[in-house]
Amino acid sequence: MTKHNKYYWDTTRNMSATQETDNRVPAYYVGRTPRTGYYQARYVVEDFDCTYNVGTAVTYCLRSKFKHEDGGLECLTKAKAHLEFEIERLKNLHNK
């Protein structure tokens, strides 16, 4: 068997179909819907049942290096704002 570095199995792109259920990957990293082909940001948000703010932050992060020519700064700034909105929402929810 070929020896791989410790990061080799971090994504399923290097795994065979029989290895996709490898228990070295925690369940919270795996979405609920098995897919083939291209994975879209909306599937990530849907599969992990994200709130609006978290889902929006995820999509901004995923597209950050593709949407604008600023290296992702605008999208990452927007993602940070949505995470701050979510933190504020959760604090208000738990302080009731």
CSV table of C-alpha atoms in Angstrom, one decimal:
chain,number,residue,atom,x,y,z
A,1,MET,CA,0.0,0.0,0.0
A,2,THR,CA,1.2,3.5,-0.8
A,3,LYS,CA,2.2,5.6,2.2
A,4,HIS,CA,0.5,9.1,2.3
A,5,ASN,CA,1.1,12.2,4.4
A,6,LYS,CA,-1.3,13.0,7.2
A,7,TYR,CA,-3.3,15.4,5.0
A,8,TYR,CA,-4.0,12.9,2.2
A,9,TRP,CA,-7.4,11.8,3.5
A,10,ASP,CA,-8.7,15.3,4.5
A,11,THR,CA,-11.1,15.3,1.5
A,12,THR,CA,-12.9,12.6,-0.3
A,13,ARG,CA,-11.2,13.4,-3.6
A,14,ASN,CA,-8.5,11.0,-2.7
A,15,MET,CA,-10.8,8.3,-1.3
A,16,SER,CA,-12.3,5.3,-3.1
A,17,ALA,CA,-16.0,4.6,-2.7
A,18,THR,CA,-15.3,2.1,0.0
A,19,GLN,CA,-13.3,4.6,2.0
A,20,GLU,CA,-15.9,7.3,2.1
A,21,THR,CA,-17.4,6.0,5.3
A,22,ASP,CA,-14.0,6.0,7.0
A,23,ASN,CA,-14.5,6.7,10.7
A,24,ARG,CA,-11.5,9.0,10.8
A,25,VAL,CA,-13.8,11.7,9.4
A,26,PRO,CA,-16.1,13.0,12.2
A,27,ALA,CA,-19.8,13.0,11.4
A,28,TYR,CA,-20.0,16.8,11.7
A,29,TYR,CA,-17.8,17.2,8.6
A,30,VAL,CA,-20.1,15.0,6.5
A,31,GLY,CA,-23.4,16.3,5.0
A,32,ARG,CA,-26.6,14.3,5.1
A,33,THR,CA,-27.0,13.9,1.3
A,34,PRO,CA,-24.6,11.8,-0.8
A,35,ARG,CA,-23.8,13.5,-4.1
A,36,THR,CA,-21.9,12.8,-7.2
A,37,GLY,CA,-20.5,15.5,-9.5
A,38,TYR,CA,-20.1,19.1,-8.6
A,39,TYR,CA,-20.9,20.2,-5.1
A,40,GLN,CA,-22.5,23.6,-4.7
A,41,ALA,CA,-22.4,26.0,-1.8
A,42,ARG,CA,-26.2,25.7,-1.4
A,43,TYR,CA,-25.9,22.0,-0.9
A,44,VAL,CA,-23.4,22.5,1.9
A,45,VAL,CA,-25.7,25.0,3.6
A,46,GLU,CA,-28.7,22.7,3.1
A,47,ASP,CA,-27.0,19.5,4.2
A,48,PHE,CA,-25.6,21.1,7.4
A,49,ASP,CA,-29.0,22.8,8.2
A,50,CYS,CA,-27.3,26.2,8.6
A,51,THR,CA,-29.1,29.2,9.9
A,52,TYR,CA,-29.4,32.2,7.5
A,53,ASN,CA,-26.4,34.0,8.8
A,54,VAL,CA,-24.2,31.0,9.0
A,55,GLY,CA,-25.3,29.8,5.6
A,56,THR,CA,-24.6,33.2,4.1
A,57,ALA,CA,-21.2,33.3,5.7
A,58,VAL,CA,-20.4,29.9,4.3
A,59,THR,CA,-21.3,30.9,0.8
A,60,TYR,CA,-19.3,34.1,1.0
A,61,CYS,CA,-16.3,32.1,2.2
A,62,LEU,CA,-16.6,29.5,-0.5
A,63,ARG,CA,-16.9,32.0,-3.3
A,64,SER,CA,-14.4,34.5,-1.9
A,65,LYS,CA,-11.5,33.9,-4.2
A,66,PHE,CA,-13.7,33.7,-7.3
A,67,LYS,CA,-16.2,36.6,-7.2
A,68,HIS,CA,-14.1,39.8,-6.9
A,69,GLU,CA,-10.6,40.7,-7.9
A,70,ASP,CA,-9.6,41.8,-4.4
A,71,GLY,CA,-8.3,38.4,-3.3
A,72,GLY,CA,-11.5,37.6,-1.4
A,73,LEU,CA,-11.4,40.5,1.0
A,74,GLU,CA,-14.9,41.8,0.2
A,75,CYS,CA,-16.6,38.4,0.5
A,76,LEU,CA,-14.6,37.5,3.7
A,77,THR,CA,-15.6,40.9,5.3
A,78,LYS,CA,-19.2,40.2,4.5
A,79,ALA,CA,-18.9,36.6,5.9
A,80,LYS,CA,-17.4,38.0,9.1
A,81,ALA,CA,-20.3,40.5,9.4
A,82,HIS,CA,-22.8,37.6,9.1
A,83,LEU,CA,-21.0,35.6,11.7
A,84,GLU,CA,-21.1,38.6,14.0
A,85,PHE,CA,-24.9,38.8,13.4
A,86,GLU,CA,-25.3,35.1,14.3
A,87,ILE,CA,-23.2,35.5,17.5
A,88,GLU,CA,-25.4,38.5,18.5
A,89,ARG,CA,-28.6,36.5,17.7
A,90,LEU,CA,-27.4,33.5,19.8
A,91,LYS,CA,-26.4,35.7,22.7
A,92,ASN,CA,-29.8,37.4,22.6
A,93,LEU,CA,-31.5,34.0,22.4
A,94,HIS,CA,-29.6,32.6,25.4
A,95,ASN,CA,-30.0,35.7,27.5
A,96,LYS,CA,-33.8,35.6,27.5
